[in-house]
């Protein structure tokens, strides 16, 4: 496996350097076009500076910027136990040193991505729509795909290539704009008449050609890298799950979706398991997409027979796409037979569309920091985070209900209590009178502990009690 | 999501017996996302006929409101049953706004609502006495 990762890294590094040279050469000629031969080196230097600066930003802040842009929120176990279990399972299968942080994106479009400079520090983000639509086997396929991106160091690499591409596009754009506004280079011509004009004219022409070609070339390289990595992650996912049909079904469901993601953009699109931006035009998008066509990925997965090792994926790939190496040779050499497993029975669960729509809505609201109050009369009130009154009189029965907004504001990032972490940490605190909360339903519920600290129960919370992490009180939960 | 009438007033979501509405506490108006009215009325040919009978009303002088989702001006829709009700609908189909009482009026029209179960539930939800 290590050899495979290294081979993958080598190949990508090569393409990465070709892109880097593209940027530097572009910088050199643009500089030359402006100020003759001295300018070439200034241009080179400026291009290099932009590259380093942007790479630094994306290395040190990339993960958080991407997560923030996608509006993903970190969640605890109780928000979606199945998701956590699947991630843990795949973490063990992939031999990942730590459990990735888990984020949910409040969007209806089913999609997912992973970030992380290295396997020791990484996160997986999935949309609420994905969780609501996929069964366990399908979710496992998607998580395994993301886990593979982490293992293969794809995230760091894709971010860096994206930044490089961005720098090239930016430089050529600025140059072409300035040429346009200076009246097609008249300013250069007057300077060049003073002497050495011939050389400068050539530099301008070369710079123009470069400014047009470099972004195209860089983009093609970038696409080649990102597509290959998608196939490789699919192949690794099959190996980890031993169940190609799971991922195939998941991709099928994802491709049937009609929602466009509001929080994705061109810069982050390559990170997602499926292109989050709906192509505006026609089939042309197949050429310029960061992702291989979905139907092809699905067909390859469904063509896998015999086993779940890399060689089996490569064979399926060859039978559909022709001779082309997707898996580095070290992966192919690994001949250990991995049998395909059968589907888990738990996968077949059906929910009514009405219930499913409501569950999806509540999950998105929970991620968006809504409070879920239940009045004693049975009416449920879901309050958005910009609700600013600390009392609400129930529209049904008129009872006054306390809204823990002040307490909530004091806490950050609360979505559902996590009895795994919350209760253990503060076990030594003084035990006080216990406190009983009567649950009114099976959904999300927000209430305050007697100490004022707000608590949120997710539909999955099924413990009889937990300990308040503020005051150490035992809170008993009585079910409906 | 803020109330399209009271502007900076956040709307809350009410849920009772599996029925969910967006509700403004101060003007008591109701917002239904696209498709939710259909969900409330139940899928029947009568429902489809009823929804098709919605006609846009561009002569009215009633104040227009902005869609709480896309912030574009909503259009006025005239619903004619045993009485006339004028509601606001997003042109980009994000949903429908009902001023206080309008949804009840529409649900009460022409026995659309299967034995008025939904109307009864809505009245119960908002703490109103059921008028027979
Ligand atoms: Zn009440
Ligand atoms: Zn407490
Ligand atoms: Zn209002
Ligand atoms: Zn709208």
XYZ file of C-alpha atoms and ligand atoms in Angstrom:
616
model
C 0.000 0.000 0.000
C 2.805 2.406 0.854
C 4.540 1.754 -2.410
C 1.258 2.477 -4.144
C 0.877 5.794 -2.393
C 4.440 6.713 -3.230
C 4.021 5.834 -6.900
C 0.868 7.872 -6.984
C 2.668 10.759 -5.335
C 5.559 10.610 -7.820
C 3.284 10.718 -10.812
C 1.317 13.611 -9.399
C 4.442 15.498 -8.374
C 5.683 15.326 -11.943
C 2.466 16.840 -13.309
C 2.528 19.337 -10.490
C 6.001 20.525 -11.482
C 5.006 20.780 -15.133
C 2.212 23.086 -13.997
C 4.643 25.040 -11.830
C 7.038 25.499 -14.743
C 4.081 26.660 -16.819
C 3.480 29.390 -14.258
C 7.132 30.470 -14.085
C 7.602 30.560 -17.852
C 4.424 32.582 -18.142
C 5.727 34.992 -15.508
C 9.061 35.286 -17.311
C 7.518 36.218 -20.646
C 4.972 38.591 -19.190
C 7.737 40.381 -17.316
C 9.788 40.467 -20.511
C 6.893 41.899 -22.445
C 6.659 44.755 -19.985
C 10.296 45.625 -19.431
C 12.667 43.776 -21.722
C 15.136 41.119 -20.588
C 15.496 42.429 -17.017
C 11.747 42.324 -16.697
C 11.789 38.610 -17.457
C 13.424 37.887 -14.133
C 11.217 40.297 -12.262
C 8.199 38.541 -13.809
C 9.641 35.175 -12.852
C 10.115 36.391 -9.320
C 6.608 37.844 -9.036
C 5.022 34.648 -10.397
C 7.048 32.589 -7.936
C 6.017 34.902 -5.112
C 2.314 34.552 -5.932
C 2.686 30.784 -6.073
C 4.467 30.535 -2.702
C 2.076 32.918 -0.973
C -1.029 31.136 -2.184
C 0.432 27.729 -1.390
C 1.276 28.852 2.137
C -2.254 30.095 2.677
C -3.752 26.878 1.385
C -1.338 24.724 3.400
C -1.942 26.411 6.717
C -5.516 27.568 6.329
C -6.830 25.512 3.396
C -8.851 22.986 5.384
C -10.672 25.519 7.475
C -11.272 27.803 4.506
C -12.806 24.963 2.511
C -14.955 23.784 5.418
C -16.073 27.322 6.130
C -16.923 28.012 2.483
C -19.053 24.874 2.352
C -20.817 25.907 5.610
C -20.036 22.471 7.007
C -20.585 22.042 10.759
C -18.726 19.628 12.977
C -21.148 17.201 14.576
C -21.097 14.753 17.454
C -21.914 11.064 17.487
C -25.575 11.455 18.365
C -26.382 13.569 15.357
C -25.929 10.579 13.102
C -24.671 7.406 14.809
C -24.750 5.403 11.590
C -22.407 7.863 9.904
C -19.970 7.648 12.822
C -20.096 3.863 12.848
C -19.440 3.658 9.128
C -16.537 6.119 9.374
C -15.045 4.151 12.275
C -15.393 0.906 10.318
C -13.637 2.365 7.295
C -11.003 4.004 9.477
C -10.103 0.531 10.795
C -10.184 -1.012 7.327
C -7.954 1.735 5.948
C -5.605 1.720 8.946
C -6.019 5.433 9.426
C -4.138 6.555 12.571
C -6.947 8.756 13.915
C -10.688 9.101 13.584
C -11.423 11.931 11.119
C -13.565 14.834 12.306
C -17.053 14.541 10.904
C -18.901 17.469 9.376
C -22.396 17.790 7.961
C -23.212 20.316 5.236
C -26.809 21.608 5.452
C -27.635 21.047 1.775
C -30.188 18.872 0.046
C -27.924 17.858 -2.835
C -26.226 14.553 -1.972
C -22.449 14.999 -2.001
C -19.322 14.593 0.120
C -15.669 15.618 0.349
C -12.622 15.113 2.524
C -9.950 17.555 3.652
C -6.686 17.028 5.500
C -3.007 17.642 4.966
C -2.186 14.189 6.278
C -4.025 11.149 7.616
C -3.232 12.228 11.187
C -5.335 15.325 10.763
C -8.311 15.085 8.472
C -12.044 15.590 8.182
C -14.871 14.161 6.144
C -17.880 16.281 5.235
C -21.155 14.930 3.877
C -24.362 16.756 3.008
C -27.612 16.199 4.902
C -29.181 15.155 1.596
C -26.616 12.373 1.210
C -27.380 10.967 4.660
C -31.095 11.014 4.013
C -30.896 9.278 0.645
C -28.261 6.577 1.035
C -28.569 3.289 2.865
C -25.745 1.901 4.974
C -23.910 0.060 2.179
C -24.047 3.088 -0.089
C -22.883 5.431 2.650
C -20.011 3.072 3.345
C -18.982 3.245 -0.321
C -18.917 7.043 -0.238
C -16.999 7.185 3.056
C -14.471 4.645 1.762
C -13.991 6.782 -1.354
C -13.289 9.839 0.810
C -11.013 7.842 3.104
C -9.000 6.838 0.040
C -8.511 10.478 -0.906
C -7.095 11.056 2.552
C -4.818 8.004 2.367
C -3.591 8.887 -1.113
C -2.771 12.450 0.009
C -5.109 13.654 -2.727
C -6.542 16.507 -0.760
C -3.288 18.356 -0.186
C -2.284 17.730 -3.721
C -5.567 18.766 -5.286
C -5.582 21.950 -3.235
C -2.057 22.793 -4.336
C -2.787 22.067 -7.994
C -5.953 24.120 -7.700
C -3.972 27.032 -6.281
C -1.396 26.693 -9.034
C -4.088 26.660 -11.677
C -5.671 29.675 -10.034
C -2.361 31.578 -10.087
C -1.816 30.853 -13.783
C -5.326 31.899 -14.707
C -4.954 35.029 -12.592
C -1.619 36.068 -14.134
C -2.754 35.590 -17.732
C -6.005 37.342 -17.009
C -4.258 40.403 -15.587
C -1.782 40.460 -18.460
C -4.396 40.132 -21.194
C -6.549 42.800 -19.565
C -3.648 45.235 -19.366
C -2.748 44.589 -23.001
C -6.340 45.262 -23.948
C -6.511 48.515 -22.025
C -3.167 49.799 -23.228
C -4.557 49.682 -26.751
C -3.063 46.471 -28.006
C 0.444 47.219 -26.900
C 1.017 50.695 -28.328
C 2.781 51.617 -25.116
C 5.260 48.832 -25.693
C 5.859 49.825 -29.275
C 6.904 53.353 -28.443
C 9.347 52.031 -25.887
C 10.726 49.431 -28.216
C 11.564 52.002 -30.890
C 14.268 53.307 -28.567
C 16.333 50.217 -29.152
C 16.380 46.477 -28.704
C 12.868 46.646 -30.128
C 13.039 43.472 -32.069
C 13.594 41.323 -28.995
C 10.859 43.017 -27.006
C 8.358 42.597 -29.797
C 9.099 38.889 -29.858
C 8.728 38.759 -26.078
C 5.325 40.441 -26.311
C 4.102 38.010 -28.935
C 5.372 34.999 -26.978
C 3.832 36.379 -23.779
C 0.490 36.792 -25.537
C 0.556 33.256 -26.838
C 1.632 31.977 -23.429
C -1.088 33.937 -21.667
C -3.673 32.266 -23.849
C -2.198 28.770 -23.868
C -0.874 28.390 -20.320
C -4.270 28.433 -18.580
C -5.607 25.894 -21.064
C -2.628 23.603 -20.606
C -2.638 23.938 -16.848
C -6.329 23.225 -16.818
C -5.968 20.080 -18.897
C -3.180 18.836 -16.626
C -5.266 19.624 -13.598
C -8.247 17.754 -15.040
C -6.085 14.775 -15.957
C -4.808 14.583 -12.392
C -8.152 15.040 -10.724
C -9.983 12.510 -12.896
C -7.357 9.837 -12.426
C -7.573 10.385 -8.706
C -11.322 9.881 -8.759
C -10.910 6.495 -10.438
C -8.171 5.534 -8.011
C -10.328 6.514 -5.033
C -13.188 4.434 -6.446
C -10.815 1.483 -6.786
C -9.573 1.893 -3.199
C -13.139 2.216 -1.962
C -13.997 -1.124 -3.536
C -10.973 -2.653 -1.845
C -11.924 -1.230 1.555
C -15.622 -2.114 1.427
C -15.350 -5.324 -0.634
C -18.722 -4.287 -2.061
C -18.580 -2.399 -5.374
C -22.368 -2.304 -5.683
C -22.628 -0.042 -2.632
C -20.581 2.732 -4.201
C -22.209 2.131 -7.605
C -25.691 2.600 -6.134
C -24.549 5.647 -4.208
C -23.114 7.257 -7.341
C -26.318 6.415 -9.168
C -28.434 8.126 -6.509
C -26.077 11.095 -6.430
C -26.241 11.540 -10.198
C -30.043 11.468 -10.181
C -30.176 14.498 -7.927
C -31.527 17.773 -9.282
C -30.287 20.169 -6.644
C -27.291 22.355 -7.264
C -25.054 22.944 -4.277
C -25.216 26.549 -3.143
C -21.975 26.353 -1.207
C -19.678 24.852 -3.841
C -17.677 26.811 -6.382
C -15.155 26.235 -9.147
C -12.265 26.247 -6.708
C -13.696 23.548 -4.459
C -15.605 21.501 -7.040
C -12.796 19.004 -7.628
C -12.863 17.950 -3.977
C -16.390 16.562 -4.010
C -17.225 12.945 -4.823
C -19.484 14.146 -7.622
C -19.324 17.439 -9.468
C -21.466 19.740 -7.290
C -22.043 22.234 -10.105
C -24.616 21.324 -12.681
C -23.183 21.856 -16.145
C -24.921 24.748 -17.831
C -24.144 23.679 -21.387
C -24.365 20.394 -23.196
C -22.073 17.391 -23.502
C -19.013 19.601 -23.828
C -18.771 19.422 -20.067
C -17.516 15.849 -20.323
C -14.249 17.213 -21.696
C -13.752 19.973 -19.201
C -15.067 18.307 -16.084
C -12.937 17.660 -13.033
C -14.822 14.417 -12.597
C -14.999 11.422 -14.892
C -18.514 10.894 -16.231
C -20.708 9.305 -13.574
C -22.210 6.649 -15.804
C -18.715 5.479 -16.665
C -17.670 5.227 -13.026
C -20.845 3.274 -12.295
C -20.364 0.966 -15.275
C -16.814 0.186 -14.215
C -17.906 -0.600 -10.661
C -20.670 -2.895 -11.919
C -18.223 -4.642 -14.235
C -16.057 -5.812 -11.366
C -16.088 -9.544 -11.006
C -13.952 -12.108 -9.199
C -12.726 -9.913 -6.387
C -12.291 -6.495 -4.821
C -8.566 -5.958 -5.282
C -6.978 -3.267 -7.463
C -6.368 -5.697 -10.303
C -10.091 -6.434 -10.448
C -10.894 -2.729 -10.747
C -8.207 -2.261 -13.397
C -9.643 -5.169 -15.393
C -13.142 -3.732 -15.206
C -11.748 -0.346 -16.181
C -9.901 -1.780 -19.188
C -12.981 -3.610 -20.407
C -14.863 -0.309 -20.553
C -12.324 2.409 -21.213
C -9.632 0.432 -23.026
C -5.988 0.045 -22.124
C -4.987 2.777 -19.715
C -3.327 2.367 -16.359
C -5.354 3.824 -13.549
C -3.688 1.904 -10.779
C 0.081 2.271 -10.286
C 1.823 -1.012 -11.084
C 2.604 -1.752 -7.439
C -1.124 -1.891 -6.774
C -1.655 -4.284 -9.637
C 1.107 -6.570 -8.399
C -0.723 -7.140 -5.164
C -2.393 -10.421 -6.024
C -4.011 -11.273 -2.723
C -7.560 -12.315 -3.411
C -10.190 -10.146 -1.750
C -13.666 -11.604 -2.001
C -16.666 -9.424 -2.709
C -19.089 -9.528 0.194
C -22.850 -9.696 0.015
C -25.077 -6.773 0.894
C -26.026 -6.243 4.506
C -29.651 -6.962 5.346
C -29.845 -3.734 7.327
C -29.607 -1.811 4.069
C -33.186 -2.422 3.151
C -35.097 0.091 5.186
C -37.865 2.147 3.723
C -39.205 5.434 4.969
C -42.181 7.330 3.657
C -41.222 10.353 1.573
C -43.119 12.608 3.956
C -41.160 11.373 6.963
C -37.923 11.432 5.038
C -38.471 15.049 3.945
C -39.171 16.052 7.536
C -36.124 14.214 8.896
C -33.924 15.878 6.298
C -35.387 19.258 7.206
C -34.746 18.700 10.908
C -31.188 17.522 10.326
C -30.459 20.634 8.256
C -32.044 22.788 10.939
C -29.987 21.114 13.665
C -26.811 21.734 11.678
C -27.941 25.326 11.165
C -28.240 25.686 14.962
C -31.992 25.709 15.376
C -33.463 25.059 18.828
C -36.162 22.426 19.124
C -38.592 23.233 21.926
C -41.503 21.030 22.883
C -44.372 22.692 24.686
C -46.133 20.658 27.348
C -49.220 20.702 25.101
C -47.370 18.674 22.485
C -46.689 21.410 19.952
C -43.136 21.439 18.637
C -41.478 24.767 18.014
C -38.285 25.009 15.989
C -36.519 28.313 16.492
C -33.872 29.688 14.129
C -30.566 30.952 15.578
C -31.599 34.573 14.968
C -34.567 34.186 17.300
C -33.676 36.651 20.049
C -36.404 36.534 22.689
C -35.881 34.467 25.814
C -39.572 33.609 26.164
C -42.058 32.280 23.688
C -45.739 31.868 24.316
C -47.032 28.734 22.685
C -49.415 29.591 19.826
C -51.449 26.492 20.676
C -51.994 26.640 24.433
C -50.564 30.010 25.406
C -48.067 28.594 27.923
C -44.860 30.557 28.313
C -41.808 28.554 27.311
C -38.263 29.512 28.267
C -35.847 29.882 25.357
C -32.210 29.347 26.425
C -30.769 31.912 24.031
C -28.406 33.609 26.468
C -27.026 30.275 27.607
C -26.749 29.119 24.012
C -24.824 32.201 22.994
C -22.309 31.445 25.726
C -21.669 28.009 24.293
C -20.235 27.493 20.885
C -20.850 24.805 18.360
C -23.569 22.914 20.164
C -25.417 20.409 18.057
C -26.758 17.510 20.104
C -25.064 16.407 23.293
C -22.332 13.854 22.928
C -22.546 11.693 26.014
C -19.313 9.982 25.003
C -17.289 13.141 25.524
C -19.466 15.379 27.623
C -20.174 13.135 30.560
C -16.799 11.496 31.029
C -14.821 14.703 31.272
C -16.619 16.080 34.277
C -17.392 12.980 36.252
C -15.471 14.167 39.305
C -17.571 17.230 39.846
C -19.945 17.418 42.766
C -23.018 15.326 42.355
C -26.174 17.278 42.975
C -29.813 16.506 42.824
C -30.689 14.650 39.664
C -33.067 16.112 37.165
C -35.665 14.455 34.955
C -36.485 15.558 31.450
C -39.589 14.098 29.846
C -39.142 13.600 26.175
C -42.214 14.435 24.115
C -41.323 12.658 20.912
C -38.644 10.946 18.925
C -37.316 14.041 17.168
C -34.817 16.770 18.014
C -35.388 18.439 21.390
C -33.658 21.334 23.122
C -34.020 22.000 26.861
C -32.067 23.524 29.716
C -30.436 21.742 32.598
C -31.353 23.169 36.004
C -28.020 25.000 35.920
C -29.145 26.752 32.745
C -26.835 24.956 30.362
C -28.756 24.101 27.179
C -28.907 20.490 26.020
C -29.958 19.153 22.669
C -31.159 15.603 22.105
C -30.974 14.132 18.639
C -33.447 11.530 17.354
C -30.702 8.949 17.884
C -30.141 9.679 21.567
C -31.230 6.528 23.378
C -29.495 6.593 26.768
C -31.542 6.662 29.971
C -29.411 9.422 31.428
C -26.299 11.542 31.033
C -24.280 13.931 33.163
C -24.406 17.685 32.589
C -20.951 18.873 31.634
C -21.529 22.224 33.333
C -22.811 21.366 36.783
C -22.301 17.604 37.026
C -25.985 16.878 37.581
C -27.326 13.603 36.391
C -30.064 14.229 33.842
C -32.529 11.400 33.436
C -34.343 11.140 30.145
C -37.818 9.634 30.290
C -39.034 8.563 26.885
C -42.476 9.164 25.403
C -35.948 32.760 7.266
C -37.552 36.099 8.135
C -41.227 37.003 7.837
C -41.896 38.686 4.461
C -44.384 41.079 6.088
C -42.688 41.993 9.385
C -39.224 41.961 7.722
C -36.720 41.443 10.536
C -38.915 39.042 12.463
C -37.572 35.464 12.275
C -40.225 32.879 11.496
C -40.444 29.741 13.576
C -41.450 26.257 12.551
C -44.446 24.607 14.212
C -45.003 20.876 14.085
C -47.990 18.901 15.297
C -49.025 15.389 14.277
C -46.593 15.308 11.372
C -47.784 18.596 9.902
C -45.235 21.371 9.713
C -45.656 25.077 8.952
C -43.445 28.178 9.043
C -45.173 30.688 11.287
C -44.677 34.353 12.189
C -45.361 34.988 15.875
C -46.063 38.671 15.415
C -48.379 38.822 12.364
C -49.496 35.167 12.566
C -48.908 34.655 8.851
C -47.940 31.271 7.445
C -45.295 30.356 4.872
C -45.463 27.048 3.000
C -42.455 25.883 0.991
C -43.014 24.686 -2.565
C -44.971 21.444 -2.543
C -46.145 21.718 1.061
C -49.633 22.899 0.176
C -49.992 19.857 -2.064
C -48.760 17.728 0.828
C -51.391 19.279 3.106
C -54.238 18.896 0.630
C -53.354 15.355 -0.318
C -52.870 14.114 -3.858
C -56.197 13.861 -5.592
C -57.595 15.080 -8.902
C -59.584 17.652 -6.934
C -56.375 19.065 -5.485
C -54.769 19.316 -8.900
C -57.871 21.000 -10.317
C -57.944 23.388 -7.396
C -54.276 24.338 -7.729
C -54.731 24.866 -11.466
C -57.572 27.279 -10.769
C -55.072 29.714 -9.191
C -54.969 32.827 -11.337
C -52.471 35.617 -11.048
C -53.949 38.962 -10.086
C -51.919 41.910 -11.341
C -54.545 44.610 -10.958
C -54.780 44.535 -7.180
C -53.295 47.427 -5.207
C -52.512 45.188 -2.247
C -48.953 45.675 -0.998
C -46.520 43.181 -2.539
C -44.081 41.190 -0.417
C -40.695 39.703 -1.120
C -40.089 35.948 -1.121
C -38.247 35.055 2.111
C -36.034 32.622 0.196
C -34.932 34.478 -2.942
C -35.912 37.999 -1.875
C -37.634 38.694 -5.224
C -41.094 40.234 -5.399
C -43.873 37.680 -5.109
C -46.948 37.723 -7.308
C -50.524 38.008 -6.103
C -52.699 34.989 -6.708
C -56.475 35.065 -6.517
C -58.148 31.967 -5.131
C -61.881 31.935 -5.657
C -64.116 29.600 -3.705
C -67.020 30.468 -1.483
C -65.040 33.646 -0.922
C -62.074 35.381 -2.536
C -58.646 35.000 -1.004
C -55.563 36.799 -2.284
C -52.272 35.064 -1.496
C -48.620 35.766 -2.384
C -46.682 33.227 -4.394
C -43.001 33.280 -5.346
C -42.572 33.523 -9.113
C -39.608 31.207 -8.871
C -41.740 28.670 -7.054
C -40.107 28.792 -3.635
C -43.414 28.782 -1.820
C -46.589 30.614 -0.834
C -47.278 33.233 1.846
C -50.642 33.292 3.658
C -51.623 36.266 5.802
C -53.268 35.376 9.092
C -56.366 33.279 8.436
C -55.906 32.912 4.682
C -54.695 29.320 4.778
C -57.658 28.384 6.963
C -59.993 30.074 4.461
C -58.508 28.154 1.581
C -58.573 24.834 3.419
C -62.218 25.503 4.279
C -63.184 26.057 0.660
C -65.170 23.573 -1.359
C -64.589 20.537 0.896
C -61.197 20.079 -0.701
C -59.732 18.994 2.466
C -60.664 15.453 3.243
C -63.254 15.828 6.042
C -61.447 18.996 7.073
C -58.920 16.966 9.033
C -56.108 19.308 8.066
C -58.174 22.387 8.859
C -59.051 20.970 12.264
C -55.394 20.222 12.916
C -54.300 23.686 11.793
C -56.885 25.362 14.019
C -55.753 23.150 16.894
C -52.139 24.045 16.226
C -52.813 27.753 16.374
C -55.094 27.458 19.397
C -58.275 28.488 17.612
C -61.725 27.188 18.487
C -63.121 25.069 15.704
C -66.130 26.688 14.107
C -68.679 24.285 12.731
Zn -48.382 24.672 24.173
Zn -26.281 21.464 34.489
Zn -44.879 38.579 10.377
Zn -38.492 32.903 -4.158
